[in-house]
C-alpha cells in the first residue's frame, strides 16, 4: 500500500515561502511545542476536530450523525469532543451546515498532494516558484516528505523546492532528502540549550548539528529567527546566533520573523492555554534594531523573509 | 486606527521597486497639476447651450431631409459653442463651458431631464449642478418642442408591452432606450493621416460614383452631403478655437505663454482640416475629432482605441527632428489625460444606478500586436503609463494589451503602475482577443489591430459597429425555470411554462427548463434591440461618426443604419457565477446526495429562506463553488456559458450583424440582483448577483490562482469580452519580487486562455475608513467594473460590494 501523509493544508499563491509563486503543503505533527506557535493545530500527529463557535447554528446535527457518540453539547452551550471515542471519520464535519466543525488533517497519498500542487505549474514556471513543504514540521513525516520531494523532482524536472524546518530529525533523514531540496528555510529559535528546552520542549543540540551538516553538504540555507519579545530577543542571544550562522559555510542570510498574536484565537478554539497571553506583537523598531545588530556580523538580514 | 491614504502609500520610498524598470518619472508639470486641480474643483454642471442650438436648428429645418438637418445641427452646435481656452492649456477644446460639464441631447432623450431637473443636483449617484437660468431655458425653449419627437418617446411607443415587462422585472435591459448606441472607436488615424479635407475628398468621390438608377440614390446623396457638412463643422470648430487663441495671445503679457498660444493657434488652423505632421498637431487633431463625436450623440464608450499606435509616427517625427524633447512629449500626453478627464455625461437616474460613475468609458489601449503580429509596444505606450502615474485620474480608462511575445519590461512597468491602486491599466490578453476576432470574421491583420472599447468589449477600430445592447440576467432565467415561468417576486407570469419544478426527477430537467427560458428571453431581447436600433437608424443619422468609420462613405450608408465595414451585435450575460453555484447546489443536494427534496427547496425559495437557515447554510457551505478549480462546479459554469452563447449566436440583427455574447456586468449585477428572488446557492432574494465571469463574491476561497483556473475554463475567445475582478492587498505587491509574481499570475491566466483581469490593490482598512470618513479619501481611486472611479463618490451598495469581493493575499 502506498504511503500516506497527514496534510493539514495546501495553500496556493504562497508568496512568502520562498522565491516566486508557490504552493505550500503543510504536514501535520511537530516534535517541538514552541510557546509562541501560531499553528497549534499543526502540532499533534493525528487529525484534530476544530469547532468554531461563531459559525455554529446550534442545530445539533453533528451529534445525531456521529457513529461513535463522541460529540456532546454541554448544557452551558458549546461543543465537546470525547477524544478517546472520536476516530476522525469526518461524518460530523460533512454534515455541519455552518462549517463550524473542521477536521484539521487529512491522510493523502503523494499523488493526491502532487495533483493539487501541480495545478499551479504555469505560475511556478512563470515566476521561478514551486513547492514548499512546511508544517507542523515536515521532517516529522520524513519518509512521506522524502517520497513527495523525490516524485516532484522526478516528474517536474527541476522545478524549485523549499523546506521550512525546525531542524529536529535524525541526520540520516535529512541526508535522504537533502538533495531534493533547493532551499532550506531553517529555524533557529534560541542558542542556549536550556532556554531552548524551556521555550520549545527540547534542547537545540540536534538542530545546530543538522544545520552545520546541511551547510557542509553545500545545501542552500536561509536561517529564520522568530523574534519573541522577552524570550529570545536579548542581545546575547542575537550575538550568539549571528556567530553561529557566520560559521556555517555558504550561509549568510537571516530572516527575522517578528512575533504576532494571530495564533491566539486558535488556542481558545482548541481549548488550550496561551502561554504568551499579555505579550504584544513585536514592534517595527525592535525588529529593526535586531536587524542592525545582526548586520554587524556581515550577514544579510531581512525582516519578514 | 492608522489610516494610510493611497497618496501616503505612494510616498513611502520603496527602493527595490523604483529600480525594477527604468522610467523617466519626473511627476506632473505645473500646468498639468493646474488642469487636474481645475477638474477636481469644478462641480459637474448641466449646460443648456447645445440643447438650445439643436432645438432652434430642428425647428428651422422642418421639412428638410433628416440627413441635412443632422448635418446642419452639427454646424449650428459648433457655431454657437462657447469657445473657451483654459489657463495653461496647450491642447484645447471643451465639450461644455466648464470642465466635467454635460450638455443636454434633447433630440435623443430629454424627458428624463425634465423629470429629474430639480433633483439632478442632489441625487446620490453622479449629481450635476443645474443653474436656475438653465432650468428656465430648458423648460421654456427646449422641453415643449421635443414631446413625441425625441427618440426616447418613439422607443417607448414602439416597444411592445411584453418586452417592457421583461425589462421592468429585471430579465433584460437595453441601455439604448435612454441614450444612443455609442461604443464608437473612430478611425482617428484616418483624420491624422488625411485630414478632414481628405475625408471630404473621399465623400466627393463616393458622390460621383452614385448610381442614378439606384432607388436609394437620393437618400445616399443626402447622406453623403451631410457627411461633408459634418466635416466642415469639425474644421470650423477648430477655426473658432484658433481665433480665440489668437485673441488671447494678443492680450497675453507673458511672452512665453504668448508664443505657446500662437503656436496652438497655428496648429488649429491646420488640423483637423489637413494631415497632422507633429506630435502636438496629431494630439490636437485627435482631440477635435474626439470632441465632435462627443457633441454629436450621447452614447457612452467613445474609445480612443490604439492610441500609442496611431500617435507613434508623429511622436517619432517630432523627436527625431528635434522639434520637441521627451519631457515635452510627456507633458503633452499628461495634458491630454486632463482633457479626457473633463468629459462627463449626465445620465438618466435609472441608468446612473446600473453604471454609477462619471467616467465615460474612454478606453485607451497600449501595447499588444502590430497588424503583422509583432510586438507593438513603443515609447508612446510608456508615456501613457507615466501619464497615469503622474495624474492618477480616472479617465481615460487605460488598457494594456499583453501578448505572449510582449516584453517583460512592459508587463512589469504595467504592474508597477497597477500597484499605485487606480485599478489601471486593466490587463488584456491580446492573443485571446485575436483568436476571438478572427472567429467573429475579422481578417488577421484587423484582428491584431483591434482594441478594447467600453470596459472589455473588443472592436476593430475605425471599421466596426459593435452594439453591446445591454444585459441579460441569467439568474432571473433560472428563477423562472424553477417557478414554471412565474416571477417569484411579483407572481406574474413572465416566461414560458417549463413545468412545475417539484415534479422534476433529474438534474437534466432543470437544465432543460433553464435552457428554454434563456432561449425565450434571448429572442425577446433581440426583438427589443432591433426595435430600438431601427429607431436610431430611422431618426438619428450620425454624419460625423460616419465620416470617421469605414465604409460608411464608400457604402453611402449611415453608421446607425449599418454602413460600417464590420458589424456585430452582442448581449451581456450577467450572473454566470451565481447560476453555476445554484445549479451545483441543486445537482449535489437534490439529485446526488438527496440532502433536500426539490419540493422542499422550491418552498424555501418561495419564502426566501424564512425559517430555513440550516438548509440555506448547508447549500452555501456544502456545495462545490465555481472559482475553486473544482470540476463539479466549473463544468456547470462552462455549461451555463454554452447554453447562453448557443442561444445568442442563433440570432442576427436587422442589419445583418451576427449576435455574440460578452460577459460583463458594469454594475448591473446589483440593480438586476434587486429584481431577482432567492436562488438555490443560498443567495437571498434581492441580493447582488455575481459579476462578469468572477466567482460569487467571497466564494473563491482557494486563492487567486485557483479562482483564475476556474474562470479560464470558460471559453473566452467565444465571447466579445469577459471581465474578471481581482482585489489584492498592497502587502502582496510591495517589493520588486512581488511585481514579478503579479506578472506571473497574469501570464499564467492568459496562457490558460483568460481574457481580462483588473486589480484593486487596496487595503480593506482604507476602504472601511473611506466609508466612514469620505472627506479624507477624496483621492482614493478604485476599479469598479471596467472602469475606475473615486471610491467616495460611489453609492453605498457598490462600496459594500467592493469590500465583499474576496480579498486575496495576506
Short mmCIF file of N, CA, C and O in Angstrom, two decimals, chain B residues 188-234:
data_model
loop_
_atom_site.label_atom_id
_atom_site.label_comp_id
_atom_site.label_asym_id
_atom_site.label_seq_id
_atom_site.Cartn_x
_atom_site.Cartn_y
_atom_site.Cartn_z
N UNK B 188 -9.40 57.41 -35.80
CA UNK B 188 -8.64 58.65 -35.57
C UNK B 188 -7.44 58.73 -36.51
O UNK B 188 -7.04 59.81 -36.94
N UNK B 189 -6.88 57.56 -36.81
CA UNK B 189 -5.71 57.53 -37.70
C UNK B 189 -6.05 58.13 -39.06
O UNK B 189 -5.22 58.77 -39.70
N UNK B 190 -7.30 57.93 -39.49
CA UNK B 190 -7.72 58.46 -40.78
C UNK B 190 -7.69 60.00 -40.76
O UNK B 190 -7.20 60.63 -41.70
N UNK B 191 -8.18 60.59 -39.67
CA UNK B 191 -8.16 62.05 -39.57
C UNK B 191 -6.72 62.54 -39.50
O UNK B 191 -6.36 63.52 -40.14
N UNK B 192 -5.89 61.83 -38.75
CA UNK B 192 -4.49 62.26 -38.62
C UNK B 192 -3.77 62.19 -39.96
O UNK B 192 -3.01 63.09 -40.30
N UNK B 193 -4.02 61.15 -40.72
CA UNK B 193 -3.23 60.99 -41.95
C UNK B 193 -3.79 61.75 -43.14
O UNK B 193 -3.03 62.26 -43.95
N UNK B 194 -5.11 61.83 -43.27
CA UNK B 194 -5.61 62.55 -44.46
C UNK B 194 -6.32 63.85 -44.14
O UNK B 194 -6.58 64.64 -45.06
N UNK B 195 -6.64 64.09 -42.87
CA UNK B 195 -7.31 65.34 -42.52
C UNK B 195 -8.77 65.33 -42.97
O UNK B 195 -9.19 64.48 -43.76
N UNK B 196 -9.54 66.27 -42.46
CA UNK B 196 -10.94 66.37 -42.86
C UNK B 196 -11.06 66.63 -44.36
O UNK B 196 -11.98 66.17 -45.01
N UNK B 197 -10.08 67.37 -44.89
CA UNK B 197 -10.11 67.66 -46.32
C UNK B 197 -10.02 66.36 -47.12
O UNK B 197 -10.73 66.19 -48.13
N UNK B 198 -9.18 65.47 -46.67
CA UNK B 198 -9.04 64.19 -47.35
C UNK B 198 -10.31 63.37 -47.27
O UNK B 198 -10.69 62.68 -48.23
N UNK B 199 -10.98 63.45 -46.10
CA UNK B 199 -12.23 62.70 -45.95
C UNK B 199 -13.31 63.29 -46.86
O UNK B 199 -14.06 62.55 -47.52
N UNK B 200 -13.35 64.62 -46.94
CA UNK B 200 -14.33 65.26 -47.84
C UNK B 200 -14.06 64.84 -49.29
O UNK B 200 -15.00 64.57 -50.04
N UNK B 201 -12.79 64.71 -49.62
CA UNK B 201 -12.46 64.25 -50.98
C UNK B 201 -13.01 62.85 -51.22
O UNK B 201 -13.53 62.54 -52.30
N UNK B 202 -12.91 61.99 -50.18
CA UNK B 202 -13.48 60.64 -50.30
C UNK B 202 -14.98 60.72 -50.53
O UNK B 202 -15.55 59.96 -51.33
N UNK B 203 -15.65 61.62 -49.78
CA UNK B 203 -17.10 61.74 -49.92
C UNK B 203 -17.44 62.19 -51.34
O UNK B 203 -18.37 61.66 -51.98
N UNK B 204 -16.66 63.13 -51.84
CA UNK B 204 -16.93 63.61 -53.21
C UNK B 204 -16.75 62.49 -54.22
O UNK B 204 -17.53 62.37 -55.16
N UNK B 205 -15.74 61.66 -53.99
CA UNK B 205 -15.55 60.51 -54.86
C UNK B 205 -16.77 59.60 -54.82
O UNK B 205 -17.26 59.12 -55.85
N UNK B 206 -17.25 59.36 -53.61
CA UNK B 206 -18.40 58.48 -53.46
C UNK B 206 -19.64 59.10 -54.12
O UNK B 206 -20.43 58.40 -54.76
N UNK B 207 -19.79 60.41 -53.98
CA UNK B 207 -20.92 61.11 -54.61
C UNK B 207 -20.87 60.94 -56.13
O UNK B 207 -21.89 60.68 -56.77
N UNK B 208 -19.65 61.05 -56.67
CA UNK B 208 -19.53 60.97 -58.12
C UNK B 208 -19.81 59.56 -58.64
O UNK B 208 -20.14 59.39 -59.81
N UNK B 209 -19.68 58.58 -57.75
CA UNK B 209 -19.92 57.20 -58.18
C UNK B 209 -21.36 56.76 -57.99
O UNK B 209 -21.71 55.63 -58.30
N UNK B 210 -22.20 57.62 -57.40
CA UNK B 210 -23.58 57.21 -57.13
C UNK B 210 -24.29 56.81 -58.42
O UNK B 210 -24.16 57.49 -59.44
N UNK B 211 -25.01 55.72 -58.32
CA UNK B 211 -25.74 55.22 -59.48
C UNK B 211 -27.12 55.88 -59.49
O UNK B 211 -27.92 55.66 -58.58
N UNK B 212 -27.39 56.67 -60.50
CA UNK B 212 -28.64 57.42 -60.52
C UNK B 212 -29.85 56.50 -60.69
O UNK B 212 -31.00 56.88 -60.44
N UNK B 213 -29.60 55.28 -61.14
CA UNK B 213 -30.70 54.31 -61.28
C UNK B 213 -31.08 53.71 -59.92
O UNK B 213 -32.15 53.15 -59.78
N UNK B 214 -30.12 53.81 -58.96
CA UNK B 214 -30.34 53.24 -57.63
C UNK B 214 -31.51 53.97 -56.98
O UNK B 214 -31.53 55.19 -56.90
N UNK B 215 -32.50 53.20 -56.49
CA UNK B 215 -33.68 53.89 -55.95
C UNK B 215 -33.35 54.59 -54.63
O UNK B 215 -34.10 55.42 -54.15
N UNK B 216 -32.20 54.23 -54.01
CA UNK B 216 -31.78 54.91 -52.78
C UNK B 216 -30.87 56.10 -53.08
O UNK B 216 -30.30 56.70 -52.18
N UNK B 217 -30.72 56.39 -54.36
CA UNK B 217 -29.72 57.40 -54.76
C UNK B 217 -29.94 58.74 -54.05
O UNK B 217 -28.99 59.36 -53.57
N UNK B 218 -31.20 59.16 -53.95
CA UNK B 218 -31.49 60.46 -53.34
C UNK B 218 -31.05 60.46 -51.87
O UNK B 218 -30.38 61.36 -51.39
N UNK B 219 -31.44 59.38 -51.20
CA UNK B 219 -31.05 59.24 -49.80
C UNK B 219 -29.54 59.25 -49.63
O UNK B 219 -29.00 59.88 -48.73
N UNK B 220 -28.90 58.48 -50.48
CA UNK B 220 -27.45 58.36 -50.36
C UNK B 220 -26.78 59.71 -50.59
O UNK B 220 -25.83 60.07 -49.89
N UNK B 221 -27.30 60.45 -51.58
CA UNK B 221 -26.73 61.76 -51.84
C UNK B 221 -26.91 62.67 -50.61
O UNK B 221 -25.99 63.33 -50.18
N UNK B 222 -28.13 62.63 -50.08
CA UNK B 222 -28.39 63.46 -48.90
C UNK B 222 -27.46 63.06 -47.73
O UNK B 222 -26.91 63.91 -47.03
N UNK B 223 -27.29 61.75 -47.58
CA UNK B 223 -26.40 61.29 -46.50
C UNK B 223 -24.98 61.80 -46.72
O UNK B 223 -24.35 62.36 -45.82
N UNK B 224 -24.46 61.60 -47.94
CA UNK B 224 -23.07 61.99 -48.21
C UNK B 224 -22.87 63.49 -48.06
O UNK B 224 -21.85 63.95 -47.53
N UNK B 225 -23.87 64.25 -48.49
CA UNK B 225 -23.76 65.70 -48.33
C UNK B 225 -23.75 66.09 -46.84
O UNK B 225 -23.07 67.03 -46.44
N UNK B 226 -24.49 65.32 -46.06
CA UNK B 226 -24.50 65.61 -44.61
C UNK B 226 -23.13 65.31 -44.00
O UNK B 226 -22.71 65.97 -43.05
N UNK B 227 -22.44 64.31 -44.55
CA UNK B 227 -21.10 63.99 -44.04
C UNK B 227 -20.16 65.18 -44.33
O UNK B 227 -19.33 65.55 -43.48
N UNK B 228 -20.32 65.79 -45.51
CA UNK B 228 -19.50 66.97 -45.82
C UNK B 228 -19.80 68.10 -44.82
O UNK B 228 -18.89 68.73 -44.28
N UNK B 229 -21.10 68.30 -44.53
CA UNK B 229 -21.46 69.33 -43.55
C UNK B 229 -20.80 69.04 -42.20
O UNK B 229 -20.29 69.94 -41.53
N UNK B 230 -20.79 67.77 -41.82
CA UNK B 230 -20.23 67.37 -40.52
C UNK B 230 -18.72 67.63 -40.49
O UNK B 230 -18.19 68.14 -39.50
N UNK B 231 -18.03 67.27 -41.59
CA UNK B 231 -16.59 67.50 -41.64
C UNK B 231 -16.28 68.99 -41.58
O UNK B 231 -15.34 69.43 -40.89
N UNK B 232 -17.09 69.77 -42.29
CA UNK B 232 -16.90 71.23 -42.26
C UNK B 232 -17.10 71.76 -40.84
O UNK B 232 -16.40 72.67 -40.39
N UNK B 233 -18.06 71.17 -40.14
CA UNK B 233 -18.31 71.60 -38.76
C UNK B 233 -17.06 71.35 -37.91
O UNK B 233 -16.67 72.19 -37.10
N UNK B 234 -16.44 70.18 -38.11
CA UNK B 234 -15.22 69.86 -37.36
C UNK B 234 -14.12 70.88 -37.62
O UNK B 234 -13.43 71.33 -36.71
#
